[in-house]
């Protein structure tokens, strides 16, 4: 039987052994939830591998930062806590099947699984978080291939390297083992513990953004909907001045499932202590730029003082072929809540939606900026907006 991959990829593809063998029943259940069956070129690869490692491949694209876009795996169907193959999400249309992401970035590649007036089923899209936009969308999409087969044909294998980059940490690791046993305990001076070794952290922040431009279910169009506001939570740790270098520790988690852990709404400040954000939903979490992903994520909020949360973030990562523990136990600063409204009179509607009617105005200082124009690409009702920021008291 011929390979479902081009020869240059087939020679180096390795099935992700952590994913189960794909049964016909599971594939049929998955396709039953799609608007149309999977395109045959994509289906053949999924059936053959159900998730695979390619080692780094160039895509022929550059992102908005000017970086060459590389990928190194294709996602599959599984029940684990790392990223699965799935339709859309908070910031990606629900007719898009996300099948990989840019290496070292949260940028995504997705397969269109239904026909649109201006693009057919099977079109491959690139979703860039750093591209300029006049809307509140997280990603800016662009067509990068007419089909999945064409996308695969454009991939150019790069010189082989280990699946996971081994980050050169500040401290020398013991020659006999990567993991220090017994492990350092997290302290205020060294709250980050990687493979048992304590590290200082320069800054830790939690960014909260509420979205008021939302897509109506089943349509590609966005419109201003202050009564359906949704919140997004991003956590970022800065270890030191080398944090922006490839492979260095710079842990971050994007779109943490906080509302899912709090009965579907944003927690008030008083509700953060005791909140546990576990593995109910997959996390996008990473050791750093061009570094391993973090799996098994669990965030426990221990206490709050003003704008500071004391949290315990537990996870696992791979380094040098070993599965190693990740632990951060320290303070995280809430940077505030940001969102846009068409009119200042809509602020309370947005907060009532995001907080499920339990917003406490006395917890926040409200700052409303001057009206700005998002540009002609924005929906008419949401084109002219007032930026709003809430600062914890």
mmCIF file of C-alpha atoms in Angstrom, residues 47-264:
data_model
loop_
_atom_site.group_PDB
_atom_site.id
_atom_site.type_symbol
_atom_site.label_atom_id
_atom_site.label_comp_id
_atom_site.label_asym_id
_atom_site.label_seq_id
_atom_site.Cartn_x
_atom_site.Cartn_y
_atom_site.Cartn_z
ATOM 1 C CA UNK A 47 -6.038 6.520 9.520
ATOM 2 C CA UNK A 48 -2.398 5.587 8.868
ATOM 3 C CA UNK A 49 -0.848 7.409 11.833
ATOM 4 C CA UNK A 50 -3.418 9.061 14.149
ATOM 5 C CA UNK A 51 -0.827 11.669 15.075
ATOM 6 C CA UNK A 52 2.806 11.653 14.009
ATOM 7 C CA UNK A 53 6.155 13.292 14.572
ATOM 8 C CA UNK A 54 7.947 14.655 11.501
ATOM 9 C CA UNK A 55 10.920 16.377 13.067
ATOM 10 C CA UNK A 56 11.195 20.024 11.957
ATOM 11 C CA UNK A 57 9.807 20.908 8.538
ATOM 12 C CA UNK A 58 9.741 24.308 6.848
ATOM 13 C CA UNK A 59 6.324 25.333 5.517
ATOM 14 C CA UNK A 60 7.496 28.039 3.119
ATOM 15 C CA UNK A 61 5.704 30.683 5.203
ATOM 16 C CA UNK A 62 6.829 33.513 7.423
ATOM 17 C CA UNK A 63 4.687 34.732 10.292
ATOM 18 C CA UNK A 64 3.915 38.369 11.094
ATOM 19 C CA UNK A 65 7.125 38.600 13.133
ATOM 20 C CA UNK A 66 9.182 37.614 10.085
ATOM 21 C CA UNK A 67 10.103 34.182 11.463
ATOM 22 C CA UNK A 68 10.163 31.116 9.243
ATOM 23 C CA UNK A 69 7.176 28.947 10.106
ATOM 24 C CA UNK A 70 8.147 25.382 11.008
ATOM 25 C CA UNK A 71 6.038 22.456 12.183
ATOM 26 C CA UNK A 72 7.117 19.099 13.593
ATOM 27 C CA UNK A 73 3.990 17.028 14.206
ATOM 28 C CA UNK A 74 0.442 16.310 13.097
ATOM 29 C CA UNK A 75 -2.241 15.884 15.748
ATOM 30 C CA UNK A 76 -4.449 12.840 16.260
ATOM 31 C CA UNK A 77 -7.551 11.687 18.111
ATOM 32 C CA UNK A 78 -6.986 10.789 21.770
ATOM 33 C CA UNK A 79 -8.289 11.322 25.306
ATOM 34 C CA UNK A 80 -5.101 12.663 26.879
ATOM 35 C CA UNK A 81 -4.620 16.141 28.336
ATOM 36 C CA UNK A 82 -2.328 17.408 25.587
ATOM 37 C CA UNK A 83 -3.595 19.029 22.411
ATOM 38 C CA UNK A 84 -5.978 16.783 20.448
ATOM 39 C CA UNK A 85 -7.261 17.042 16.901
ATOM 40 C CA UNK A 86 -10.448 19.087 17.244
ATOM 41 C CA UNK A 87 -12.757 21.574 15.619
ATOM 42 C CA UNK A 88 -12.244 25.289 16.156
ATOM 43 C CA UNK A 89 -12.413 26.834 19.575
ATOM 44 C CA UNK A 90 -12.767 30.190 21.274
ATOM 45 C CA UNK A 91 -10.712 32.004 18.631
ATOM 46 C CA UNK A 92 -10.898 29.658 15.620
ATOM 47 C CA UNK A 93 -14.003 29.072 13.449
ATOM 48 C CA UNK A 94 -15.986 25.916 14.140
ATOM 49 C CA UNK A 95 -15.658 24.744 10.528
ATOM 50 C CA UNK A 96 -11.866 24.536 10.963
ATOM 51 C CA UNK A 97 -10.110 21.348 12.124
ATOM 52 C CA UNK A 98 -6.863 22.372 13.857
ATOM 53 C CA UNK A 99 -4.255 19.749 12.907
ATOM 54 C CA UNK A 100 -0.903 21.303 13.872
ATOM 55 C CA UNK A 101 0.708 24.488 15.140
ATOM 56 C CA UNK A 102 3.785 26.547 14.435
ATOM 57 C CA UNK A 103 6.792 25.224 16.275
ATOM 58 C CA UNK A 104 7.569 27.409 19.303
ATOM 59 C CA UNK A 105 4.386 29.469 18.863
ATOM 60 C CA UNK A 106 0.649 29.275 19.507
ATOM 61 C CA UNK A 107 -0.063 29.948 15.806
ATOM 62 C CA UNK A 108 -2.246 27.247 14.254
ATOM 63 C CA UNK A 109 -2.883 25.445 10.972
ATOM 64 C CA UNK A 110 -6.407 24.277 10.253
ATOM 65 C CA UNK A 111 -8.335 22.348 7.622
ATOM 66 C CA UNK A 112 -11.657 23.783 6.452
ATOM 67 C CA UNK A 113 -14.214 20.956 6.712
ATOM 68 C CA UNK A 114 -17.227 22.659 5.131
ATOM 69 C CA UNK A 115 -17.777 24.719 1.993
ATOM 70 C CA UNK A 116 -17.873 28.513 2.218
ATOM 71 C CA UNK A 117 -18.984 30.966 -0.458
ATOM 72 C CA UNK A 118 -15.381 32.071 -1.029
ATOM 73 C CA UNK A 119 -13.386 28.907 -0.185
ATOM 74 C CA UNK A 120 -14.071 25.195 -0.668
ATOM 75 C CA UNK A 121 -13.901 22.341 1.815
ATOM 76 C CA UNK A 122 -10.317 21.119 2.167
ATOM 77 C CA UNK A 123 -8.697 24.583 2.169
ATOM 78 C CA UNK A 124 -5.785 24.879 4.644
ATOM 79 C CA UNK A 125 -5.559 28.059 6.737
ATOM 80 C CA UNK A 126 -2.762 29.598 8.814
ATOM 81 C CA UNK A 127 -3.850 31.448 11.971
ATOM 82 C CA UNK A 128 -1.297 34.073 13.063
ATOM 83 C CA UNK A 129 -1.599 35.650 16.508
ATOM 84 C CA UNK A 130 0.878 38.457 15.718
ATOM 85 C CA UNK A 131 -0.590 39.777 12.455
ATOM 86 C CA UNK A 132 -2.041 43.276 12.537
ATOM 87 C CA UNK A 133 -5.806 43.510 12.747
ATOM 88 C CA UNK A 134 -8.391 46.166 13.466
ATOM 89 C CA UNK A 135 -10.675 43.678 15.216
ATOM 90 C CA UNK A 136 -10.441 41.949 18.590
ATOM 91 C CA UNK A 137 -9.825 38.551 16.955
ATOM 92 C CA UNK A 138 -6.897 36.689 18.491
ATOM 93 C CA UNK A 139 -5.736 35.210 15.186
ATOM 94 C CA UNK A 140 -5.596 36.604 11.654
ATOM 95 C CA UNK A 141 -6.334 33.789 9.169
ATOM 96 C CA UNK A 142 -4.820 33.429 5.707
ATOM 97 C CA UNK A 143 -5.094 30.667 3.105
ATOM 98 C CA UNK A 144 -1.836 28.751 2.758
ATOM 99 C CA UNK A 145 -2.834 25.752 0.592
ATOM 100 C CA UNK A 146 -5.761 24.649 -1.530
ATOM 101 C CA UNK A 147 -5.735 21.169 0.026
ATOM 102 C CA UNK A 148 -4.073 19.130 2.761
ATOM 103 C CA UNK A 149 -2.141 17.177 0.142
ATOM 104 C CA UNK A 150 -0.795 20.421 -1.294
ATOM 105 C CA UNK A 151 0.170 21.563 2.211
ATOM 106 C CA UNK A 152 2.137 18.339 2.808
ATOM 107 C CA UNK A 153 3.849 18.637 -0.584
ATOM 108 C CA UNK A 154 5.145 22.091 0.388
ATOM 109 C CA UNK A 155 6.831 20.874 3.574
ATOM 110 C CA UNK A 156 10.624 20.770 3.362
ATOM 111 C CA UNK A 157 12.364 18.573 5.982
ATOM 112 C CA UNK A 158 15.081 20.380 7.902
ATOM 113 C CA UNK A 159 18.226 18.713 9.299
ATOM 114 C CA UNK A 160 17.128 16.131 11.825
ATOM 115 C CA UNK A 161 17.405 16.938 15.515
ATOM 116 C CA UNK A 162 15.998 15.474 18.713
ATOM 117 C CA UNK A 163 12.230 15.651 19.084
ATOM 118 C CA UNK A 164 12.586 17.927 22.107
ATOM 119 C CA UNK A 165 15.179 20.665 22.382
ATOM 120 C CA UNK A 166 17.237 20.337 25.571
ATOM 121 C CA UNK A 167 17.185 23.776 27.234
ATOM 122 C CA UNK A 168 20.615 24.898 28.540
ATOM 123 C CA UNK A 169 19.621 25.800 32.099
ATOM 124 C CA UNK A 170 21.637 28.185 34.239
ATOM 125 C CA UNK A 171 22.722 25.491 36.717
ATOM 126 C CA UNK A 172 24.682 22.398 35.719
ATOM 127 C CA UNK A 173 22.562 19.267 35.887
ATOM 128 C CA UNK A 174 24.025 16.202 37.647
ATOM 129 C CA UNK A 175 25.855 13.955 35.211
ATOM 130 C CA UNK A 176 24.042 10.845 36.447
ATOM 131 C CA UNK A 177 20.533 12.269 36.055
ATOM 132 C CA UNK A 178 18.590 15.227 34.710
ATOM 133 C CA UNK A 179 16.298 15.179 37.735
ATOM 134 C CA UNK A 180 17.485 16.313 41.154
ATOM 135 C CA UNK A 181 16.379 14.041 43.989
ATOM 136 C CA UNK A 182 15.331 15.052 46.522
ATOM 137 C CA UNK A 183 13.873 18.022 44.692
ATOM 138 C CA UNK A 184 14.269 21.616 45.840
ATOM 139 C CA UNK A 185 11.197 22.988 47.581
ATOM 140 C CA UNK A 186 9.769 26.166 46.011
ATOM 141 C CA UNK A 187 10.687 29.279 47.983
ATOM 142 C CA UNK A 188 9.852 32.996 47.563
ATOM 143 C CA UNK A 189 13.374 33.440 46.176
ATOM 144 C CA UNK A 190 13.155 30.383 43.864
ATOM 145 C CA UNK A 191 9.496 29.602 43.224
ATOM 146 C CA UNK A 192 10.044 27.716 39.937
ATOM 147 C CA UNK A 193 11.283 24.118 40.218
ATOM 148 C CA UNK A 194 12.312 22.389 36.966
ATOM 149 C CA UNK A 195 13.337 18.731 37.221
ATOM 150 C CA UNK A 196 13.903 19.325 40.930
ATOM 151 C CA UNK A 197 16.123 22.407 40.500
ATOM 152 C CA UNK A 198 14.883 25.714 41.932
ATOM 153 C CA UNK A 199 14.957 28.885 39.816
ATOM 154 C CA UNK A 200 14.277 32.547 40.486
ATOM 155 C CA UNK A 201 11.490 34.291 38.554
ATOM 156 C CA UNK A 202 11.653 37.953 37.573
ATOM 157 C CA UNK A 203 7.931 38.395 36.952
ATOM 158 C CA UNK A 204 4.702 36.417 36.781
ATOM 159 C CA UNK A 205 1.478 37.838 35.405
ATOM 160 C CA UNK A 206 -2.087 36.776 34.616
ATOM 161 C CA UNK A 207 -3.664 38.601 31.688
ATOM 162 C CA UNK A 208 -7.476 38.538 31.425
ATOM 163 C CA UNK A 209 -9.200 39.648 28.249
ATOM 164 C CA UNK A 210 -12.937 39.689 27.646
ATOM 165 C CA UNK A 211 -14.180 39.378 24.052
ATOM 166 C CA UNK A 212 -17.325 41.180 22.872
ATOM 167 C CA UNK A 213 -16.969 40.467 19.127
ATOM 168 C CA UNK A 214 -18.244 36.918 18.725
ATOM 169 C CA UNK A 215 -19.227 34.612 15.907
ATOM 170 C CA UNK A 216 -22.792 33.409 15.674
ATOM 171 C CA UNK A 217 -22.889 29.633 15.813
ATOM 172 C CA UNK A 218 -22.957 28.101 12.357
ATOM 173 C CA UNK A 219 -21.932 31.303 10.566
ATOM 174 C CA UNK A 220 -18.549 32.806 9.602
ATOM 175 C CA UNK A 221 -19.577 36.328 10.625
ATOM 176 C CA UNK A 222 -18.617 38.206 13.785
ATOM 177 C CA UNK A 223 -20.786 40.800 15.443
ATOM 178 C CA UNK A 224 -20.739 42.872 18.589
ATOM 179 C CA UNK A 225 -22.491 40.896 21.378
ATOM 180 C CA UNK A 226 -21.973 42.418 24.846
ATOM 181 C CA UNK A 227 -24.459 39.975 26.399
ATOM 182 C CA UNK A 228 -22.393 36.968 25.281
ATOM 183 C CA UNK A 229 -18.996 38.191 26.475
ATOM 184 C CA UNK A 230 -16.381 35.499 27.066
ATOM 185 C CA UNK A 231 -13.157 35.704 29.065
ATOM 186 C CA UNK A 232 -9.665 34.447 28.171
ATOM 187 C CA UNK A 233 -6.837 33.845 30.670
ATOM 188 C CA UNK A 234 -3.106 33.800 29.813
ATOM 189 C CA UNK A 235 -0.413 33.096 32.410
ATOM 190 C CA UNK A 236 3.216 34.025 31.736
ATOM 191 C CA UNK A 237 6.400 33.634 33.811
ATOM 192 C CA UNK A 238 9.592 35.546 33.029
ATOM 193 C CA UNK A 239 12.557 33.698 34.487
ATOM 194 C CA UNK A 240 15.392 36.052 33.518
ATOM 195 C CA UNK A 241 16.737 38.219 30.720
ATOM 196 C CA UNK A 242 17.322 35.141 28.526
ATOM 197 C CA UNK A 243 13.663 34.117 28.670
ATOM 198 C CA UNK A 244 13.046 35.238 25.093
ATOM 199 C CA UNK A 245 15.788 32.982 23.701
ATOM 200 C CA UNK A 246 14.877 29.644 22.124
ATOM 201 C CA UNK A 247 14.837 26.764 24.595
ATOM 202 C CA UNK A 248 15.229 28.873 27.720
ATOM 203 C CA UNK A 249 12.656 28.560 30.538
ATOM 204 C CA UNK A 250 9.841 31.035 29.881
ATOM 205 C CA UNK A 251 6.698 29.126 30.893
ATOM 206 C CA UNK A 252 3.357 30.308 29.583
ATOM 207 C CA UNK A 253 -0.177 28.997 29.357
ATOM 208 C CA UNK A 254 -2.649 30.406 26.822
ATOM 209 C CA UNK A 255 -6.436 30.340 27.147
ATOM 210 C CA UNK A 256 -6.484 28.485 30.468
ATOM 211 C CA UNK A 257 -9.898 26.859 31.141
ATOM 212 C CA UNK A 258 -10.693 29.058 34.139
ATOM 213 C CA UNK A 259 -14.379 29.603 33.388
ATOM 214 C CA UNK A 260 -14.829 25.853 32.878
ATOM 215 C CA UNK A 261 -13.432 25.351 36.405
ATOM 216 C CA UNK A 262 -15.774 28.013 37.830
ATOM 217 C CA UNK A 263 -19.227 26.922 36.671
ATOM 218 C CA UNK A 264 -18.907 28.586 33.277
#
